[in-house]
């Protein structure tokens, strides 16, 4: 019996595997952006997960958390502010840096999503209090680096998340992949590139992670979407 959600890595990419860059604002990416949402909805997930930088860029606009001095720290235990939300957005934020203003996010046509922070022991007591004050759920998973396996198990057990979409950036995608947690890779590929070398790809190993053998995939399906956009689905060869 699986103790974790089914996990799909679902990404919008350029033709050369980039997940950000100027190409995303081009006419070539319009159909892909629409298809990304449509295909995302087809999985009927209860949550999607992104790394800290993605959250700051797209949702908090790099707002810094306003931390206050505290006399009595909250215990280092998981906190479920809302256990029956229709949708969750999960922030992989090891040291606690994302400056959330609200405890929910509205994105595209998805249901309003309650925020869950994944923290490690490196997060400060002041940041934990910051989340509590805003009624933002959080779980602890790992001492320095996020233990994606433990986090996944807690997302199922505490919040009832049975299907989780992992949606970048490249480092958090790779962290889930290297722990053997990705069940499917879903790529909506736009017919464009901008040639940039300073943007992320779908999977990237952080320098502080050990190098492992290459991961292989098995093709499940290819769908041609309008305007020359492809939807590629892969299983992970385990």
JSON list of C-alpha atoms in Angstrom, two decimals:
[
{"chain": "A", "resi": 1, "resn": "UNK", "atom": "CA", "xyz": [0.00, 0.00, 0.00]},
{"chain": "A", "resi": 2, "resn": "UNK", "atom": "CA", "xyz": [1.50, 3.32, -1.08]},
{"chain": "A", "resi": 3, "resn": "UNK", "atom": "CA", "xyz": [2.11, 5.65, 1.86]},
{"chain": "A", "resi": 4, "resn": "UNK", "atom": "CA", "xyz": [2.47, 8.74, -0.32]},
{"chain": "A", "resi": 5, "resn": "UNK", "atom": "CA", "xyz": [0.50, 10.51, -3.06]},
{"chain": "A", "resi": 6, "resn": "UNK", "atom": "CA", "xyz": [0.78, 9.64, -6.70]},
{"chain": "A", "resi": 7, "resn": "UNK", "atom": "CA", "xyz": [3.31, 12.21, -7.91]},
{"chain": "A", "resi": 8, "resn": "UNK", "atom": "CA", "xyz": [3.43, 13.74, -11.39]},
{"chain": "A", "resi": 9, "resn": "UNK", "atom": "CA", "xyz": [6.14, 16.17, -12.46]},
{"chain": "A", "resi": 10, "resn": "UNK", "atom": "CA", "xyz": [4.16, 18.47, -14.75]},
{"chain": "A", "resi": 11, "resn": "UNK", "atom": "CA", "xyz": [6.05, 21.19, -16.62]},
{"chain": "A", "resi": 12, "resn": "UNK", "atom": "CA", "xyz": [5.75, 23.67, -19.48]},
{"chain": "A", "resi": 13, "resn": "UNK", "atom": "CA", "xyz": [9.03, 23.78, -21.42]},
{"chain": "A", "resi": 14, "resn": "UNK", "atom": "CA", "xyz": [10.70, 25.22, -24.48]},
{"chain": "A", "resi": 15, "resn": "UNK", "atom": "CA", "xyz": [11.82, 22.87, -27.25]},
{"chain": "A", "resi": 16, "resn": "UNK", "atom": "CA", "xyz": [15.21, 22.65, -25.49]},
{"chain": "A", "resi": 17, "resn": "UNK", "atom": "CA", "xyz": [13.82, 21.84, -22.05]},
{"chain": "A", "resi": 18, "resn": "UNK", "atom": "CA", "xyz": [13.89, 25.29, -20.43]},
{"chain": "A", "resi": 19, "resn": "UNK", "atom": "CA", "xyz": [11.19, 26.00, -17.84]},
{"chain": "A", "resi": 20, "resn": "UNK", "atom": "CA", "xyz": [11.61, 29.79, -17.78]},
{"chain": "A", "resi": 21, "resn": "UNK", "atom": "CA", "xyz": [12.77, 32.57, -20.05]},
{"chain": "A", "resi": 22, "resn": "UNK", "atom": "CA", "xyz": [11.58, 35.08, -22.65]},
{"chain": "A", "resi": 23, "resn": "UNK", "atom": "CA", "xyz": [10.06, 32.37, -24.83]},
{"chain": "A", "resi": 24, "resn": "UNK", "atom": "CA", "xyz": [7.22, 32.04, -22.32]},
{"chain": "A", "resi": 25, "resn": "UNK", "atom": "CA", "xyz": [5.95, 35.49, -23.30]},
{"chain": "A", "resi": 26, "resn": "UNK", "atom": "CA", "xyz": [6.10, 34.81, -27.04]},
{"chain": "A", "resi": 27, "resn": "UNK", "atom": "CA", "xyz": [3.19, 34.00, -29.34]},
{"chain": "A", "resi": 28, "resn": "UNK", "atom": "CA", "xyz": [4.53, 30.47, -29.65]},
{"chain": "A", "resi": 29, "resn": "UNK", "atom": "CA", "xyz": [3.83, 29.74, -25.99]},
{"chain": "A", "resi": 30, "resn": "UNK", "atom": "CA", "xyz": [0.17, 30.84, -25.94]},
{"chain": "A", "resi": 31, "resn": "UNK", "atom": "CA", "xyz": [-1.24, 27.46, -26.92]},
{"chain": "A", "resi": 32, "resn": "UNK", "atom": "CA", "xyz": [1.23, 25.72, -24.62]},
{"chain": "A", "resi": 33, "resn": "UNK", "atom": "CA", "xyz": [0.27, 27.82, -21.62]},
{"chain": "A", "resi": 34, "resn": "UNK", "atom": "CA", "xyz": [-3.40, 27.03, -22.15]},
{"chain": "A", "resi": 35, "resn": "UNK", "atom": "CA", "xyz": [-2.65, 23.35, -22.70]},
{"chain": "A", "resi": 36, "resn": "UNK", "atom": "CA", "xyz": [-0.54, 23.27, -19.55]},
{"chain": "A", "resi": 37, "resn": "UNK", "atom": "CA", "xyz": [-3.57, 24.21, -17.45]},
{"chain": "A", "resi": 38, "resn": "UNK", "atom": "CA", "xyz": [-5.94, 21.89, -19.32]},
{"chain": "A", "resi": 39, "resn": "UNK", "atom": "CA", "xyz": [-3.62, 18.91, -18.98]},
{"chain": "A", "resi": 40, "resn": "UNK", "atom": "CA", "xyz": [-2.92, 19.77, -15.33]},
{"chain": "A", "resi": 41, "resn": "UNK", "atom": "CA", "xyz": [-6.63, 19.64, -14.63]},
{"chain": "A", "resi": 42, "resn": "UNK", "atom": "CA", "xyz": [-6.93, 16.21, -16.23]},
{"chain": "A", "resi": 43, "resn": "UNK", "atom": "CA", "xyz": [-5.00, 14.66, -13.32]},
{"chain": "A", "resi": 44, "resn": "UNK", "atom": "CA", "xyz": [-7.59, 15.82, -10.74]},
{"chain": "A", "resi": 45, "resn": "UNK", "atom": "CA", "xyz": [-4.89, 16.51, -8.16]},
{"chain": "A", "resi": 46, "resn": "UNK", "atom": "CA", "xyz": [-5.40, 17.97, -4.71]},
{"chain": "A", "resi": 47, "resn": "UNK", "atom": "CA", "xyz": [-2.14, 19.95, -4.64]},
{"chain": "A", "resi": 48, "resn": "UNK", "atom": "CA", "xyz": [0.77, 21.32, -6.61]},
{"chain": "A", "resi": 49, "resn": "UNK", "atom": "CA", "xyz": [4.29, 21.87, -5.31]},
{"chain": "A", "resi": 50, "resn": "UNK", "atom": "CA", "xyz": [7.01, 24.34, -6.28]},
{"chain": "A", "resi": 51, "resn": "UNK", "atom": "CA", "xyz": [10.38, 25.41, -4.92]},
{"chain": "A", "resi": 52, "resn": "UNK", "atom": "CA", "xyz": [11.08, 28.61, -3.04]},
{"chain": "A", "resi": 53, "resn": "UNK", "atom": "CA", "xyz": [12.30, 30.68, -6.00]},
{"chain": "A", "resi": 54, "resn": "UNK", "atom": "CA", "xyz": [9.26, 29.75, -8.09]},
{"chain": "A", "resi": 55, "resn": "UNK", "atom": "CA", "xyz": [6.95, 30.73, -5.23]},
{"chain": "A", "resi": 56, "resn": "UNK", "atom": "CA", "xyz": [8.70, 34.06, -4.69]},
{"chain": "A", "resi": 57, "resn": "UNK", "atom": "CA", "xyz": [8.72, 34.89, -8.38]},
{"chain": "A", "resi": 58, "resn": "UNK", "atom": "CA", "xyz": [5.12, 33.97, -9.15]},
{"chain": "A", "resi": 59, "resn": "UNK", "atom": "CA", "xyz": [3.19, 34.49, -5.92]},
{"chain": "A", "resi": 60, "resn": "UNK", "atom": "CA", "xyz": [4.90, 36.63, -3.26]},
{"chain": "A", "resi": 61, "resn": "UNK", "atom": "CA", "xyz": [6.94, 38.82, -5.65]},
{"chain": "A", "resi": 62, "resn": "UNK", "atom": "CA", "xyz": [9.99, 38.43, -3.37]},
{"chain": "A", "resi": 63, "resn": "UNK", "atom": "CA", "xyz": [8.28, 40.04, -0.38]},
{"chain": "A", "resi": 64, "resn": "UNK", "atom": "CA", "xyz": [10.44, 39.50, 2.70]},
{"chain": "A", "resi": 65, "resn": "UNK", "atom": "CA", "xyz": [8.77, 38.00, 5.79]},
{"chain": "A", "resi": 66, "resn": "UNK", "atom": "CA", "xyz": [8.49, 40.48, 8.64]},
{"chain": "A", "resi": 67, "resn": "UNK", "atom": "CA", "xyz": [9.81, 38.43, 11.55]},
{"chain": "A", "resi": 68, "resn": "UNK", "atom": "CA", "xyz": [9.19, 39.47, 15.15]},
{"chain": "A", "resi": 69, "resn": "UNK", "atom": "CA", "xyz": [11.01, 38.59, 18.34]},
{"chain": "A", "resi": 70, "resn": "UNK", "atom": "CA", "xyz": [9.21, 35.86, 20.25]},
{"chain": "A", "resi": 71, "resn": "UNK", "atom": "CA", "xyz": [9.35, 34.88, 23.92]},
{"chain": "A", "resi": 72, "resn": "UNK", "atom": "CA", "xyz": [7.98, 31.36, 23.66]},
{"chain": "A", "resi": 73, "resn": "UNK", "atom": "CA", "xyz": [8.68, 29.41, 20.46]},
{"chain": "A", "resi": 74, "resn": "UNK", "atom": "CA", "xyz": [6.07, 27.12, 19.00]},
{"chain": "A", "resi": 75, "resn": "UNK", "atom": "CA", "xyz": [6.93, 23.42, 19.27]},
{"chain": "A", "resi": 76, "resn": "UNK", "atom": "CA", "xyz": [8.72, 21.90, 16.26]},
{"chain": "A", "resi": 77, "resn": "UNK", "atom": "CA", "xyz": [5.72, 19.85, 15.22]},
{"chain": "A", "resi": 78, "resn": "UNK", "atom": "CA", "xyz": [3.62, 19.86, 12.07]},
{"chain": "A", "resi": 79, "resn": "UNK", "atom": "CA", "xyz": [0.77, 22.36, 11.93]},
{"chain": "A", "resi": 80, "resn": "UNK", "atom": "CA", "xyz": [-2.44, 21.77, 9.98]},
{"chain": "A", "resi": 81, "resn": "UNK", "atom": "CA", "xyz": [-4.29, 25.08, 9.68]},
{"chain": "A", "resi": 82, "resn": "UNK", "atom": "CA", "xyz": [-6.80, 23.68, 7.17]},
{"chain": "A", "resi": 83, "resn": "UNK", "atom": "CA", "xyz": [-7.17, 19.95, 6.72]},
{"chain": "A", "resi": 84, "resn": "UNK", "atom": "CA", "xyz": [-10.02, 19.81, 4.24]},
{"chain": "A", "resi": 85, "resn": "UNK", "atom": "CA", "xyz": [-9.14, 22.35, 1.54]},
{"chain": "A", "resi": 86, "resn": "UNK", "atom": "CA", "xyz": [-10.28, 21.68, -2.00]},
{"chain": "A", "resi": 87, "resn": "UNK", "atom": "CA", "xyz": [-6.76, 22.51, -3.24]},
{"chain": "A", "resi": 88, "resn": "UNK", "atom": "CA", "xyz": [-3.33, 23.04, -1.69]},
{"chain": "A", "resi": 89, "resn": "UNK", "atom": "CA", "xyz": [-0.19, 24.80, -2.91]},
{"chain": "A", "resi": 90, "resn": "UNK", "atom": "CA", "xyz": [2.94, 23.34, -1.34]},
{"chain": "A", "resi": 91, "resn": "UNK", "atom": "CA", "xyz": [6.08, 25.45, -0.91]},
{"chain": "A", "resi": 92, "resn": "UNK", "atom": "CA", "xyz": [9.42, 23.63, -0.61]},
{"chain": "A", "resi": 93, "resn": "UNK", "atom": "CA", "xyz": [11.19, 26.21, 1.54]},
{"chain": "A", "resi": 94, "resn": "UNK", "atom": "CA", "xyz": [13.96, 24.55, 3.61]},
{"chain": "A", "resi": 95, "resn": "UNK", "atom": "CA", "xyz": [15.10, 27.50, 5.72]},
{"chain": "A", "resi": 96, "resn": "UNK", "atom": "CA", "xyz": [11.85, 29.50, 5.74]},
{"chain": "A", "resi": 97, "resn": "UNK", "atom": "CA", "xyz": [12.25, 32.50, 3.47]},
{"chain": "A", "resi": 98, "resn": "UNK", "atom": "CA", "xyz": [8.99, 32.91, 1.52]},
{"chain": "A", "resi": 99, "resn": "UNK", "atom": "CA", "xyz": [7.12, 36.03, 2.62]},
{"chain": "A", "resi": 100, "resn": "UNK", "atom": "CA", "xyz": [3.50, 34.94, 2.34]},
{"chain": "A", "resi": 101, "resn": "UNK", "atom": "CA", "xyz": [0.93, 37.67, 2.93]},
{"chain": "A", "resi": 102, "resn": "UNK", "atom": "CA", "xyz": [-2.15, 35.44, 2.82]},
{"chain": "A", "resi": 103, "resn": "UNK", "atom": "CA", "xyz": [-2.64, 31.75, 3.53]},
{"chain": "A", "resi": 104, "resn": "UNK", "atom": "CA", "xyz": [-4.31, 31.08, 0.18]},
{"chain": "A", "resi": 105, "resn": "UNK", "atom": "CA", "xyz": [-3.34, 31.55, -3.47]},
{"chain": "A", "resi": 106, "resn": "UNK", "atom": "CA", "xyz": [-5.50, 32.07, -6.53]},
{"chain": "A", "resi": 107, "resn": "UNK", "atom": "CA", "xyz": [-3.97, 30.90, -9.81]},
{"chain": "A", "resi": 108, "resn": "UNK", "atom": "CA", "xyz": [-5.52, 30.68, -13.27]},
{"chain": "A", "resi": 109, "resn": "UNK", "atom": "CA", "xyz": [-8.81, 28.76, -13.09]},
{"chain": "A", "resi": 110, "resn": "UNK", "atom": "CA", "xyz": [-7.68, 26.43, -10.33]},
{"chain": "A", "resi": 111, "resn": "UNK", "atom": "CA", "xyz": [-9.60, 26.34, -7.02]},
{"chain": "A", "resi": 112, "resn": "UNK", "atom": "CA", "xyz": [-8.32, 28.64, -4.30]},
{"chain": "A", "resi": 113, "resn": "UNK", "atom": "CA", "xyz": [-5.33, 26.86, -2.79]},
{"chain": "A", "resi": 114, "resn": "UNK", "atom": "CA", "xyz": [-4.35, 26.79, 0.90]},
{"chain": "A", "resi": 115, "resn": "UNK", "atom": "CA", "xyz": [-0.61, 27.21, 1.48]},
{"chain": "A", "resi": 116, "resn": "UNK", "atom": "CA", "xyz": [1.51, 24.45, 3.02]},
{"chain": "A", "resi": 117, "resn": "UNK", "atom": "CA", "xyz": [5.17, 25.16, 3.79]},
{"chain": "A", "resi": 118, "resn": "UNK", "atom": "CA", "xyz": [7.71, 22.31, 3.85]},
{"chain": "A", "resi": 119, "resn": "UNK", "atom": "CA", "xyz": [10.45, 23.31, 6.30]},
{"chain": "A", "resi": 120, "resn": "UNK", "atom": "CA", "xyz": [13.63, 21.74, 7.64]},
{"chain": "A", "resi": 121, "resn": "UNK", "atom": "CA", "xyz": [15.16, 22.13, 11.07]},
{"chain": "A", "resi": 122, "resn": "UNK", "atom": "CA", "xyz": [17.09, 25.13, 9.67]},
{"chain": "A", "resi": 123, "resn": "UNK", "atom": "CA", "xyz": [13.94, 27.28, 9.67]},
{"chain": "A", "resi": 124, "resn": "UNK", "atom": "CA", "xyz": [13.89, 29.80, 12.53]},
{"chain": "A", "resi": 125, "resn": "UNK", "atom": "CA", "xyz": [11.42, 29.89, 15.41]},
{"chain": "A", "resi": 126, "resn": "UNK", "atom": "CA", "xyz": [10.54, 33.40, 14.28]},
{"chain": "A", "resi": 127, "resn": "UNK", "atom": "CA", "xyz": [9.54, 32.14, 10.83]},
{"chain": "A", "resi": 128, "resn": "UNK", "atom": "CA", "xyz": [7.42, 29.38, 12.36]},
{"chain": "A", "resi": 129, "resn": "UNK", "atom": "CA", "xyz": [5.63, 32.05, 14.40]},
{"chain": "A", "resi": 130, "resn": "UNK", "atom": "CA", "xyz": [5.21, 34.13, 11.23]},
{"chain": "A", "resi": 131, "resn": "UNK", "atom": "CA", "xyz": [3.38, 31.21, 9.58]},
{"chain": "A", "resi": 132, "resn": "UNK", "atom": "CA", "xyz": [1.25, 30.56, 12.65]},
{"chain": "A", "resi": 133, "resn": "UNK", "atom": "CA", "xyz": [0.17, 34.18, 12.80]},
{"chain": "A", "resi": 134, "resn": "UNK", "atom": "CA", "xyz": [-1.11, 33.89, 9.23]},
{"chain": "A", "resi": 135, "resn": "UNK", "atom": "CA", "xyz": [-2.73, 30.48, 9.69]},
{"chain": "A", "resi": 136, "resn": "UNK", "atom": "CA", "xyz": [-0.40, 28.88, 7.14]},
{"chain": "A", "resi": 137, "resn": "UNK", "atom": "CA", "xyz": [0.09, 25.12, 7.44]},
{"chain": "A", "resi": 138, "resn": "UNK", "atom": "CA", "xyz": [3.61, 23.72, 7.69]},
{"chain": "A", "resi": 139, "resn": "UNK", "atom": "CA", "xyz": [5.39, 20.40, 8.04]},
{"chain": "A", "resi": 140, "resn": "UNK", "atom": "CA", "xyz": [8.96, 19.56, 9.04]},
{"chain": "A", "resi": 141, "resn": "UNK", "atom": "CA", "xyz": [10.87, 17.16, 6.78]},
{"chain": "A", "resi": 142, "resn": "UNK", "atom": "CA", "xyz": [14.65, 16.95, 7.09]},
{"chain": "A", "resi": 143, "resn": "UNK", "atom": "CA", "xyz": [17.46, 18.57, 9.05]},
{"chain": "A", "resi": 144, "resn": "UNK", "atom": "CA", "xyz": [19.16, 20.69, 6.36]},
{"chain": "A", "resi": 145, "resn": "UNK", "atom": "CA", "xyz": [17.81, 19.41, 3.04]},
{"chain": "A", "resi": 146, "resn": "UNK", "atom": "CA", "xyz": [14.17, 18.53, 2.47]},
{"chain": "A", "resi": 147, "resn": "UNK", "atom": "CA", "xyz": [13.43, 14.83, 2.87]},
{"chain": "A", "resi": 148, "resn": "UNK", "atom": "CA", "xyz": [11.01, 14.53, -0.05]},
{"chain": "A", "resi": 149, "resn": "UNK", "atom": "CA", "xyz": [9.91, 11.03, 0.95]},
{"chain": "A", "resi": 150, "resn": "UNK", "atom": "CA", "xyz": [8.95, 12.10, 4.46]},
{"chain": "A", "resi": 151, "resn": "UNK", "atom": "CA", "xyz": [7.29, 15.25, 3.15]},
{"chain": "A", "resi": 152, "resn": "UNK", "atom": "CA", "xyz": [5.24, 13.24, 0.66]},
{"chain": "A", "resi": 153, "resn": "UNK", "atom": "CA", "xyz": [4.06, 10.84, 3.35]},
{"chain": "A", "resi": 154, "resn": "UNK", "atom": "CA", "xyz": [2.99, 13.74, 5.57]},
{"chain": "A", "resi": 155, "resn": "UNK", "atom": "CA", "xyz": [1.09, 15.42, 2.71]},
{"chain": "A", "resi": 156, "resn": "UNK", "atom": "CA", "xyz": [-0.99, 12.26, 2.34]},
{"chain": "A", "resi": 157, "resn": "UNK", "atom": "CA", "xyz": [-1.44, 11.50, 6.03]},
{"chain": "A", "resi": 158, "resn": "UNK", "atom": "CA", "xyz": [-2.10, 15.02, 7.32]},
{"chain": "A", "resi": 159, "resn": "UNK", "atom": "CA", "xyz": [-3.90, 16.63, 4.38]},
{"chain": "A", "resi": 160, "resn": "UNK", "atom": "CA", "xyz": [-5.31, 13.68, 2.41]},
{"chain": "A", "resi": 161, "resn": "UNK", "atom": "CA", "xyz": [-3.41, 14.64, -0.75]},
{"chain": "A", "resi": 162, "resn": "UNK", "atom": "CA", "xyz": [-3.66, 11.58, -3.01]},
{"chain": "A", "resi": 163, "resn": "UNK", "atom": "CA", "xyz": [-2.32, 13.14, -6.22]},
{"chain": "A", "resi": 164, "resn": "UNK", "atom": "CA", "xyz": [0.45, 15.74, -6.13]},
{"chain": "A", "resi": 165, "resn": "UNK", "atom": "CA", "xyz": [1.74, 17.78, -9.06]},
{"chain": "A", "resi": 166, "resn": "UNK", "atom": "CA", "xyz": [5.42, 18.71, -8.71]},
{"chain": "A", "resi": 167, "resn": "UNK", "atom": "CA", "xyz": [5.91, 21.79, -10.87]},
{"chain": "A", "resi": 168, "resn": "UNK", "atom": "CA", "xyz": [9.43, 23.14, -10.44]},
{"chain": "A", "resi": 169, "resn": "UNK", "atom": "CA", "xyz": [11.94, 24.53, -10.36]},
{"chain": "A", "resi": 170, "resn": "UNK", "atom": "CA", "xyz": [14.58, 22.19, -11.64]},
{"chain": "A", "resi": 171, "resn": "UNK", "atom": "CA", "xyz": [16.22, 21.55, -8.26]},
{"chain": "A", "resi": 172, "resn": "UNK", "atom": "CA", "xyz": [13.07, 20.43, -6.43]},
{"chain": "A", "resi": 173, "resn": "UNK", "atom": "CA", "xyz": [12.01, 18.35, -9.46]},
{"chain": "A", "resi": 174, "resn": "UNK", "atom": "CA", "xyz": [15.35, 16.54, -9.33]},
{"chain": "A", "resi": 175, "resn": "UNK", "atom": "CA", "xyz": [15.14, 16.05, -5.57]},
{"chain": "A", "resi": 176, "resn": "UNK", "atom": "CA", "xyz": [11.85, 14.18, -5.96]},
{"chain": "A", "resi": 177, "resn": "UNK", "atom": "CA", "xyz": [13.19, 12.24, -8.94]},
{"chain": "A", "resi": 178, "resn": "UNK", "atom": "CA", "xyz": [16.40, 11.12, -7.24]},
{"chain": "A", "resi": 179, "resn": "UNK", "atom": "CA", "xyz": [14.41, 9.83, -4.25]},
{"chain": "A", "resi": 180, "resn": "UNK", "atom": "CA", "xyz": [12.37, 7.66, -6.63]},
{"chain": "A", "resi": 181, "resn": "UNK", "atom": "CA", "xyz": [9.13, 9.50, -5.94]},
{"chain": "A", "resi": 182, "resn": "UNK", "atom": "CA", "xyz": [8.10, 10.61, -9.44]},
{"chain": "A", "resi": 183, "resn": "UNK", "atom": "CA", "xyz": [5.50, 8.29, -10.99]},
{"chain": "A", "resi": 184, "resn": "UNK", "atom": "CA", "xyz": [5.08, 10.22, -14.24]},
{"chain": "A", "resi": 185, "resn": "UNK", "atom": "CA", "xyz": [6.74, 13.11, -16.07]},
{"chain": "A", "resi": 186, "resn": "UNK", "atom": "CA", "xyz": [4.28, 15.25, -18.04]},
{"chain": "A", "resi": 187, "resn": "UNK", "atom": "CA", "xyz": [5.78, 17.83, -20.40]},
{"chain": "A", "resi": 188, "resn": "UNK", "atom": "CA", "xyz": [3.88, 20.40, -22.45]},
{"chain": "A", "resi": 189, "resn": "UNK", "atom": "CA", "xyz": [6.53, 21.48, -24.98]},
{"chain": "A", "resi": 190, "resn": "UNK", "atom": "CA", "xyz": [6.17, 24.76, -26.83]},
{"chain": "A", "resi": 191, "resn": "UNK", "atom": "CA", "xyz": [7.70, 25.14, -30.32]},
{"chain": "A", "resi": 192, "resn": "UNK", "atom": "CA", "xyz": [10.08, 27.89, -29.23]},
{"chain": "A", "resi": 193, "resn": "UNK", "atom": "CA", "xyz": [13.44, 28.67, -27.66]},
{"chain": "A", "resi": 194, "resn": "UNK", "atom": "CA", "xyz": [15.19, 31.87, -26.67]},
{"chain": "A", "resi": 195, "resn": "UNK", "atom": "CA", "xyz": [18.73, 30.47, -26.53]},
{"chain": "A", "resi": 196, "resn": "UNK", "atom": "CA", "xyz": [19.36, 31.70, -22.98]},
{"chain": "A", "resi": 197, "resn": "UNK", "atom": "CA", "xyz": [21.93, 29.90, -20.89]},
{"chain": "A", "resi": 198, "resn": "UNK", "atom": "CA", "xyz": [21.00, 31.40, -17.52]},
{"chain": "A", "resi": 199, "resn": "UNK", "atom": "CA", "xyz": [17.56, 29.77, -17.15]},
{"chain": "A", "resi": 200, "resn": "UNK", "atom": "CA", "xyz": [16.61, 26.47, -15.56]},
{"chain": "A", "resi": 201, "resn": "UNK", "atom": "CA", "xyz": [15.83, 23.16, -17.18]},
{"chain": "A", "resi": 202, "resn": "UNK", "atom": "CA", "xyz": [13.22, 20.64, -16.03]},
{"chain": "A", "resi": 203, "resn": "UNK", "atom": "CA", "xyz": [15.69, 18.65, -13.87]},
{"chain": "A", "resi": 204, "resn": "UNK", "atom": "CA", "xyz": [18.82, 20.06, -12.24]},
{"chain": "A", "resi": 205, "resn": "UNK", "atom": "CA", "xyz": [21.00, 18.59, -9.48]},
{"chain": "A", "resi": 206, "resn": "UNK", "atom": "CA", "xyz": [22.14, 21.01, -6.82]},
{"chain": "A", "resi": 207, "resn": "UNK", "atom": "CA", "xyz": [25.88, 21.07, -6.13]},
{"chain": "A", "resi": 208, "resn": "UNK", "atom": "CA", "xyz": [25.35, 19.81, -2.57]},
{"chain": "A", "resi": 209, "resn": "UNK", "atom": "CA", "xyz": [23.61, 16.61, -3.72]},
{"chain": "A", "resi": 210, "resn": "UNK", "atom": "CA", "xyz": [25.53, 13.45, -4.64]},
{"chain": "A", "resi": 211, "resn": "UNK", "atom": "CA", "xyz": [25.77, 12.49, -8.28]},
{"chain": "A", "resi": 212, "resn": "UNK", "atom": "CA", "xyz": [23.69, 9.43, -9.15]},
{"chain": "A", "resi": 213, "resn": "UNK", "atom": "CA", "xyz": [23.30, 7.24, -12.20]},
{"chain": "A", "resi": 214, "resn": "UNK", "atom": "CA", "xyz": [21.23, 8.71, -15.06]},
{"chain": "A", "resi": 215, "resn": "UNK", "atom": "CA", "xyz": [17.47, 8.22, -14.74]},
{"chain": "A", "resi": 216, "resn": "UNK", "atom": "CA", "xyz": [15.66, 6.67, -17.70]},
{"chain": "A", "resi": 217, "resn": "UNK", "atom": "CA", "xyz": [12.07, 7.02, -18.84]},
{"chain": "A", "resi": 218, "resn": "UNK", "atom": "CA", "xyz": [9.51, 5.05, -20.83]},
{"chain": "A", "resi": 219, "resn": "UNK", "atom": "CA", "xyz": [7.25, 6.92, -23.23]},
{"chain": "A", "resi": 220, "resn": "UNK", "atom": "CA", "xyz": [3.55, 6.56, -22.38]},
{"chain": "A", "resi": 221, "resn": "UNK", "atom": "CA", "xyz": [1.95, 8.88, -24.92]},
{"chain": "A", "resi": 222, "resn": "UNK", "atom": "CA", "xyz": [2.46, 11.81, -27.30]},
{"chain": "A", "resi": 223, "resn": "UNK", "atom": "CA", "xyz": [-0.38, 14.19, -28.14]},
{"chain": "A", "resi": 224, "resn": "UNK", "atom": "CA", "xyz": [-0.17, 16.95, -30.73]},
{"chain": "A", "resi": 225, "resn": "UNK", "atom": "CA", "xyz": [-1.87, 20.09, -29.47]},
{"chain": "A", "resi": 226, "resn": "UNK", "atom": "CA", "xyz": [-2.80, 23.02, -31.70]},
{"chain": "A", "resi": 227, "resn": "UNK", "atom": "CA", "xyz": [-0.08, 25.39, -32.85]},
{"chain": "A", "resi": 228, "resn": "UNK", "atom": "CA", "xyz": [2.58, 22.66, -33.00]},
{"chain": "A", "resi": 229, "resn": "UNK", "atom": "CA", "xyz": [2.65, 22.10, -29.24]},
{"chain": "A", "resi": 230, "resn": "UNK", "atom": "CA", "xyz": [3.30, 18.60, -27.87]},
{"chain": "A", "resi": 231, "resn": "UNK", "atom": "CA", "xyz": [2.12, 16.88, -24.69]},
{"chain": "A", "resi": 232, "resn": "UNK", "atom": "CA", "xyz": [4.63, 14.19, -23.74]},
{"chain": "A", "resi": 233, "resn": "UNK", "atom": "CA", "xyz": [4.00, 11.70, -20.94]},
{"chain": "A", "resi": 234, "resn": "UNK", "atom": "CA", "xyz": [6.71, 9.45, -19.56]},
{"chain": "A", "resi": 235, "resn": "UNK", "atom": "CA", "xyz": [6.87, 6.79, -16.91]},
{"chain": "A", "resi": 236, "resn": "UNK", "atom": "CA", "xyz": [10.04, 6.54, -14.84]},
{"chain": "A", "resi": 237, "resn": "UNK", "atom": "CA", "xyz": [12.11, 3.43, -15.55]},
{"chain": "A", "resi": 238, "resn": "UNK", "atom": "CA", "xyz": [12.68, 2.02, -12.06]}
]
